Structures are given as structure tokens and as C-alpha cells.
Tab-separated table of C-alpha atoms and ligand atoms in Angstrom:
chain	number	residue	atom	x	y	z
U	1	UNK	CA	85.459	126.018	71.354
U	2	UNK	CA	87.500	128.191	69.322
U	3	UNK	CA	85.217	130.474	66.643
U	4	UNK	CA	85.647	130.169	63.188
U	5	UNK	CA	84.181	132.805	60.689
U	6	UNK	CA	82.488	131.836	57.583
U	7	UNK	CA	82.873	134.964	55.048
U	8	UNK	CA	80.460	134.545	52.266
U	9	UNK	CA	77.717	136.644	51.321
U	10	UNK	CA	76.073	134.265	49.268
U	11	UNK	CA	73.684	132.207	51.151
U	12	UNK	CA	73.933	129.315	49.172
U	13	UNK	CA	77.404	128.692	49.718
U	14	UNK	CA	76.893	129.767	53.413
U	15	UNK	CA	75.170	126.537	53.971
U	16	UNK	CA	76.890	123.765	52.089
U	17	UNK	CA	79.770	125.100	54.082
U	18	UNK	CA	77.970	124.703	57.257
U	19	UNK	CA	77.043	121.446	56.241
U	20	UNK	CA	80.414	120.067	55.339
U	21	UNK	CA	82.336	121.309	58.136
U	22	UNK	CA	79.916	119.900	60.248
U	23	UNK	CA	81.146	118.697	63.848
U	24	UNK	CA	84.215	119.996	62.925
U	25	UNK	CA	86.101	121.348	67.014
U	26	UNK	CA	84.764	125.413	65.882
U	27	UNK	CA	81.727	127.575	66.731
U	28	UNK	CA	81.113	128.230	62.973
U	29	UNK	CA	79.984	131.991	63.087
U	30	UNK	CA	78.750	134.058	59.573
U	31	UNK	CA	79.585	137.724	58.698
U	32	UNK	CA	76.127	138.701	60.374
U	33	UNK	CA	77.295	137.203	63.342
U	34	UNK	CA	80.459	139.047	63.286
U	35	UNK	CA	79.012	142.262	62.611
U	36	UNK	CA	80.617	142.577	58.776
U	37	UNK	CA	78.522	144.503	56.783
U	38	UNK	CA	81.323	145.569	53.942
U	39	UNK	CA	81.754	145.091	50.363
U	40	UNK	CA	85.036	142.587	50.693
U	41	UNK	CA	87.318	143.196	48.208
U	42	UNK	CA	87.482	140.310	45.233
U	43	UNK	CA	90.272	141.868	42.812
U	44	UNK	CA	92.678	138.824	42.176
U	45	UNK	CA	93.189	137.537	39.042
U	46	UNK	CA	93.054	133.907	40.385
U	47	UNK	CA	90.858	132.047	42.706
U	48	UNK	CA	93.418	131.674	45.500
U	49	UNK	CA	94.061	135.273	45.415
U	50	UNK	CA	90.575	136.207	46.016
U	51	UNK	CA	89.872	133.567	48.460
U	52	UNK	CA	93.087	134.716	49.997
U	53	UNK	CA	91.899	138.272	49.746
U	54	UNK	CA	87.999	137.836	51.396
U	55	UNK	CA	89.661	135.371	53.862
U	56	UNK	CA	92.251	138.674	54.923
U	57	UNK	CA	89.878	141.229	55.079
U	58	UNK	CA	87.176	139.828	57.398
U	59	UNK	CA	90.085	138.111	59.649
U	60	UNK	CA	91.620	141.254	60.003
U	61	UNK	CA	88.689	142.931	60.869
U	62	UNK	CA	87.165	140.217	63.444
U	63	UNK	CA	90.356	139.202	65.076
U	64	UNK	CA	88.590	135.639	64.286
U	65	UNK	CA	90.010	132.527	62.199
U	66	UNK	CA	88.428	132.905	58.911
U	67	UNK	CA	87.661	131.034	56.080
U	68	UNK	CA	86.504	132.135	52.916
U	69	UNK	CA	85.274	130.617	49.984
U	70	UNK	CA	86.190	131.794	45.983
U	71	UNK	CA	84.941	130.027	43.418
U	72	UNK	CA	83.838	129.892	39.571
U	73	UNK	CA	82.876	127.723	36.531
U	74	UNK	CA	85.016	127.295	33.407
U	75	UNK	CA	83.841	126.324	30.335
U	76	UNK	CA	86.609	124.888	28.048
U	77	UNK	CA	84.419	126.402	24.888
U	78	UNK	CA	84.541	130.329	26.325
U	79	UNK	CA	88.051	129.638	26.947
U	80	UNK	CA	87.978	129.468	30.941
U	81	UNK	CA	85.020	132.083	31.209
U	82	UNK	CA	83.029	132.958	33.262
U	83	UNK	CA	86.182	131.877	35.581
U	84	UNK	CA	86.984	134.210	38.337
U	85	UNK	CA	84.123	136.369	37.301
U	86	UNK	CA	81.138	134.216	37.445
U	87	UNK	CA	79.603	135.885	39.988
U	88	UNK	CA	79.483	139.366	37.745
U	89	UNK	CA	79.574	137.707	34.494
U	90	UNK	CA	76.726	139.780	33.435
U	91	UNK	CA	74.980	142.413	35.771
U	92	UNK	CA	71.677	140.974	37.269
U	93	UNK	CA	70.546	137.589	38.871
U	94	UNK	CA	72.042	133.715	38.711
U	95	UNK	CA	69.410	133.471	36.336
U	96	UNK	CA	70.783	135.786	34.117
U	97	UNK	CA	74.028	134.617	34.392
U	98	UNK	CA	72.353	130.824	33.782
U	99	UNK	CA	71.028	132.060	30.112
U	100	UNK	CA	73.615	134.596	29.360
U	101	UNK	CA	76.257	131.274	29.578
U	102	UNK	CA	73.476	129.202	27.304
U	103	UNK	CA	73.071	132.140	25.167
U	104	UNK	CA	77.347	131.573	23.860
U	105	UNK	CA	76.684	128.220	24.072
U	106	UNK	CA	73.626	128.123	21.184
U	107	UNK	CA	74.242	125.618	18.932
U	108	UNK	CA	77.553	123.998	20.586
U	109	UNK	CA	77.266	120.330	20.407
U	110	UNK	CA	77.682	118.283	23.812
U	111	UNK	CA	81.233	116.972	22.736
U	112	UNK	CA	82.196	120.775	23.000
U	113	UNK	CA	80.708	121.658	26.304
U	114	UNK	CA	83.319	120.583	28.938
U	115	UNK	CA	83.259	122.418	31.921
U	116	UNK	CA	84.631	122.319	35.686
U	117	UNK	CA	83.636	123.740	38.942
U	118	UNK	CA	86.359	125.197	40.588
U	119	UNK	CA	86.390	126.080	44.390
U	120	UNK	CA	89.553	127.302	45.991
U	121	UNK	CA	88.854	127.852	50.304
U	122	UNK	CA	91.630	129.821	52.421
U	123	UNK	CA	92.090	129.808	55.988
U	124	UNK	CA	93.039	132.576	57.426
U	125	UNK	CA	94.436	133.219	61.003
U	126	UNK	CA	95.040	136.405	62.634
U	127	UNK	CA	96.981	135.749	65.767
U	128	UNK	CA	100.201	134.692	63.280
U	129	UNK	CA	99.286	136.673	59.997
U	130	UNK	CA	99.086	132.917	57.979
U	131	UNK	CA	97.148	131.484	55.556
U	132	UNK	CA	96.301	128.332	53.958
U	133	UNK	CA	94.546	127.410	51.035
U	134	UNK	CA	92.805	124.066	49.455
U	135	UNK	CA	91.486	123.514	46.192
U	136	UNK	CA	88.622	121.566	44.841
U	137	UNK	CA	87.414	120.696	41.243
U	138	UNK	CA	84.305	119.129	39.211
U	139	UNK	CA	84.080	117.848	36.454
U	140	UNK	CA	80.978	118.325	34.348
U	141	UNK	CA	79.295	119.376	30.904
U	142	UNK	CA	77.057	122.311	30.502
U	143	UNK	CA	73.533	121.262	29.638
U	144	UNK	CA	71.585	122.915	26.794
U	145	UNK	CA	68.600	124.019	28.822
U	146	UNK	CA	68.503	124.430	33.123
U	147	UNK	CA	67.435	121.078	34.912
U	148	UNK	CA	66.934	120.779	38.487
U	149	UNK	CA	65.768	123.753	41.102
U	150	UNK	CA	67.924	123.024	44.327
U	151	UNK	CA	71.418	124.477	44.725
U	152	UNK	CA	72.250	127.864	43.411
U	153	UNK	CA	74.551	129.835	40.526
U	154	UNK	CA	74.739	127.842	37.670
U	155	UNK	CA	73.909	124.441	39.437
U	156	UNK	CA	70.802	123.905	37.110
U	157	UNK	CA	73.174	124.238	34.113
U	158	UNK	CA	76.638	121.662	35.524
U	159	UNK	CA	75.533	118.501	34.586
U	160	UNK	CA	77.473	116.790	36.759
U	161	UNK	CA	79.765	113.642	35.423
U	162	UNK	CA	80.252	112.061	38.891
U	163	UNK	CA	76.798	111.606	39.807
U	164	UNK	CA	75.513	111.810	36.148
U	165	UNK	CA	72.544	114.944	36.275
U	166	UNK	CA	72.491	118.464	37.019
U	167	UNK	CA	73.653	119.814	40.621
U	168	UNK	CA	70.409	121.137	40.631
U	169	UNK	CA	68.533	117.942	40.143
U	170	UNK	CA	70.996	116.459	43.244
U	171	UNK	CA	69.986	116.477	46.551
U	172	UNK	CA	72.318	118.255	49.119
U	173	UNK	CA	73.692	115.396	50.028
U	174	UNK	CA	74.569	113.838	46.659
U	175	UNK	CA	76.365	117.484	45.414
U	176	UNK	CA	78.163	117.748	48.870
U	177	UNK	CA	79.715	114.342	48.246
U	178	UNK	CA	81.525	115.337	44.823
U	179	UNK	CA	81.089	118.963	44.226
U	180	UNK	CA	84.537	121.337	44.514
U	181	UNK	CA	83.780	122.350	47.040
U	182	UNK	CA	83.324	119.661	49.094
U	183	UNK	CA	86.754	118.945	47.875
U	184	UNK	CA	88.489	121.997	48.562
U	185	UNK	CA	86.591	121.377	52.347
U	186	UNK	CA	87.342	117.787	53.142
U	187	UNK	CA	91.309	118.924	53.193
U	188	UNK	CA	90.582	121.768	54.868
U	189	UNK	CA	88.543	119.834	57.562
U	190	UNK	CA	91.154	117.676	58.319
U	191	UNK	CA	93.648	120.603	59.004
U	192	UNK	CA	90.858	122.010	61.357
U	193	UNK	CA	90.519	118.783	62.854
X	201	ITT	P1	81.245	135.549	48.335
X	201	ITT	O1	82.363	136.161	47.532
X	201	ITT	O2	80.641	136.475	49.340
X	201	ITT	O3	81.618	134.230	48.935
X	201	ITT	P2	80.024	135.194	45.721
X	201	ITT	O4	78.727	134.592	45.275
X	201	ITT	O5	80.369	136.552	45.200
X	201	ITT	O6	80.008	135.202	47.329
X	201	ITT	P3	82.314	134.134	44.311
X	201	ITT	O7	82.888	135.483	44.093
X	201	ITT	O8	83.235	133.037	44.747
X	201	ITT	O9	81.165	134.177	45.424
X	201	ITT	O10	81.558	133.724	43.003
X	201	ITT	C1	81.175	132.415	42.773
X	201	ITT	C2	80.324	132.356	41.526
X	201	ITT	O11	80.310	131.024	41.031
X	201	ITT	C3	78.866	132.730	41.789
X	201	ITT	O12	78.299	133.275	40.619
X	201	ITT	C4	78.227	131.391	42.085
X	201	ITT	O13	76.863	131.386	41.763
X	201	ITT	C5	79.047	130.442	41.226
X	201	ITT	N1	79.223	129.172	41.947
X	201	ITT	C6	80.211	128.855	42.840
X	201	ITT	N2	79.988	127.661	43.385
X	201	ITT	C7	78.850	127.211	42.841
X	201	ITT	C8	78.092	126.042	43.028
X	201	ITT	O14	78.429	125.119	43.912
X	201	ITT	N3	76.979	125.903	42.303
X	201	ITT	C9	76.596	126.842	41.422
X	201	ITT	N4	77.235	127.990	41.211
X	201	ITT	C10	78.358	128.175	41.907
């Protein structure tokens, strides 16, 4: 079975990934595995860029079929923030980031508090120098305190429209049957298929 590296240094992610590309015709493989221990580079102003990017970089440097994972919340309110930053929105933990997002949101009413999950996956392959990419969206409302303690990020925040609570307060079965990326994934799944 051909190998297929997973390049995400966030654990969280790591294993939804795992999960949805489940039985897929790969060895999945993680960055440990591969011996990566680098900062990749995320400096794209988009999400297909840096997916692009992460995907690049650890393909390169593995010689394996890659697939990375860039993703992001945007709150219609903040105009699109945290976006492609999410993950350094403010220095510190999720946490942070959680109440730093519910700090700018004080005294918003719900009507105002639209807000999507985006997840854009690329796939890249070093034996021909391509790359592919997918992209996967949520649709949700920010809630005005955390619910929930599964998932990770800003899960306990997303209240989810599709399945009507908090990612956080799903199980990891419920968010990997409408979250983004589980969207972005089940076209990429079918490619690696
Ligand atoms: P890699 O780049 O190593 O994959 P990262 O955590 O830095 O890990 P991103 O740059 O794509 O990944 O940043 C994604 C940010 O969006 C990060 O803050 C996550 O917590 C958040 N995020 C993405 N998907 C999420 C999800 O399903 N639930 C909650 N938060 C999510």
C-alpha cells in the first residue's frame, strides 16, 4: 500500500483526519512518522495557498504523497477574522483564542453572529510536482459563552446549524458527518480512492 503523509501538527485535526480517510487504499503516516520536526511555512494569504504551501514542504522533504490540512473560522461580524489566522489570532492557547473571539463579540446579538468553518485540504504528490486541492465549509453561529468539551480550537464556541449545538457538545461522529472538513475530505477520498 502506497504511504500517504498526514502534515498537521495539531493533534486534533491529526485524528479526525485519520478517522475520515479511514480504509481509504494508503498507509496513513504523521510528520513523527516521517521524521519532520520543522516549523512548515504558513504565509499565504488564502487557505489554499497555505494548505498548498504545508502540503509542498513536507512532500518535498519526504518524497511521500502528502496531504495537508489549512483551515480557519470567519465570523461575518469581525469581517472574515480570525480567517487565515485563527490559529495565531492572539498569542497563547485555543482557550485564549476561544475568549479573545467572545471578548469582540460582547454584546452582539445572535442575529449578528454568523460564522463558517472553513477547511481547504491539498494533495500533494512528489513524483509529478502536482497538486490538488478540495474545499469544505460550515455553517454556524458563534455562541455567547463555550458549550461542549470534545473537539478542539474554537469547537466549544461554533454552534453548529446542521446538527443544531456546539461542535464541542457533538460526538466525533456527529461533527465528522457535517464539519468542513469532512467536506473538504469526502472529495478528496474519492480521488484517493
Ligand atoms: P497545522 O498547520 O500543523 O495543520 P494548525 O493548528 O496551525 O495546524 P491551521 O493553521 O490550519 O492549523 O489553523 C487552524 C485554526 O483553526 C486553529 O486555530 C484551529 O484551532 C482552528 N480550527 C480549524 N478547524 C477546526 C475545527 O474543526 N474545530 C475547531 N477549531 C478549528
Amino acid at each position: 500500500m502506497p504511504k500517504l503523509l498526514i502534515a498537521t501538527k495539531n493533534k486534533g485535526k491529526l485524528i479526525e483526519i485519520q478517522n475520515l480517510l479511514e480504509n481509504i487504499p494508503h498507509q496513513l503516516v504523521d510528520l513523527g512518522d516521517a521524521g519532520i520536526t520543522d516549523d512548515i511555512p504558513e504565509t499565504g494569504a488564502t487557505f489554499e495557498e497555505n494548505a498548498i504551501q504545508k502540503a509542498r514542504f513536507a512532500g518535498l522533504k519526504s518524497g511521500l504523497l502528502t496531504l495537508a490540512d489549512d483551515s480557519g473560522l470567519e465570523i461575518e461580524y469581525l469581517e472574515g477574522r480570525p480567517g487565515v489566522k485563527s490559529a495565531r489570532y492572539v498569542p497563547g492557547t485555543d482557550n485564549d483564542r476561544v475568549n479573545q473571539v467572545l471578548k469582540e463579540l460582547k454584546g452582539v446579538p445572535t442575529e449578528k453572529r454568523n460564522a463558517k468553518f472553513v477547511a481547504v485540504v491539498a494533495l500533494f504528490d512528489p513524483r509529478d510536482n502536482s497538486v490538488k486541492t478540495w474545499r469544505g465549509e460550515s455553517l454556524g453561529t458563534i455562541a455567547d459563552v463555550p458549550r461542549g468539551s470534545r473537539g478542539f480550537g474554537y469547537d466549544p464556541i461554533f454552534y453548529n446549524f446542521d446538527i443544531r449545538k456546539t461542535n464541542a457538545q457533538a460526538t466525533a461522529r456527529e461533527k465528522n458527518q457535517v464539519s468542513h472538513r469532512a467536506r473538504a475530505l469526502r472529495q478528496a477520498r474519492i480521488f484517493l480512492e
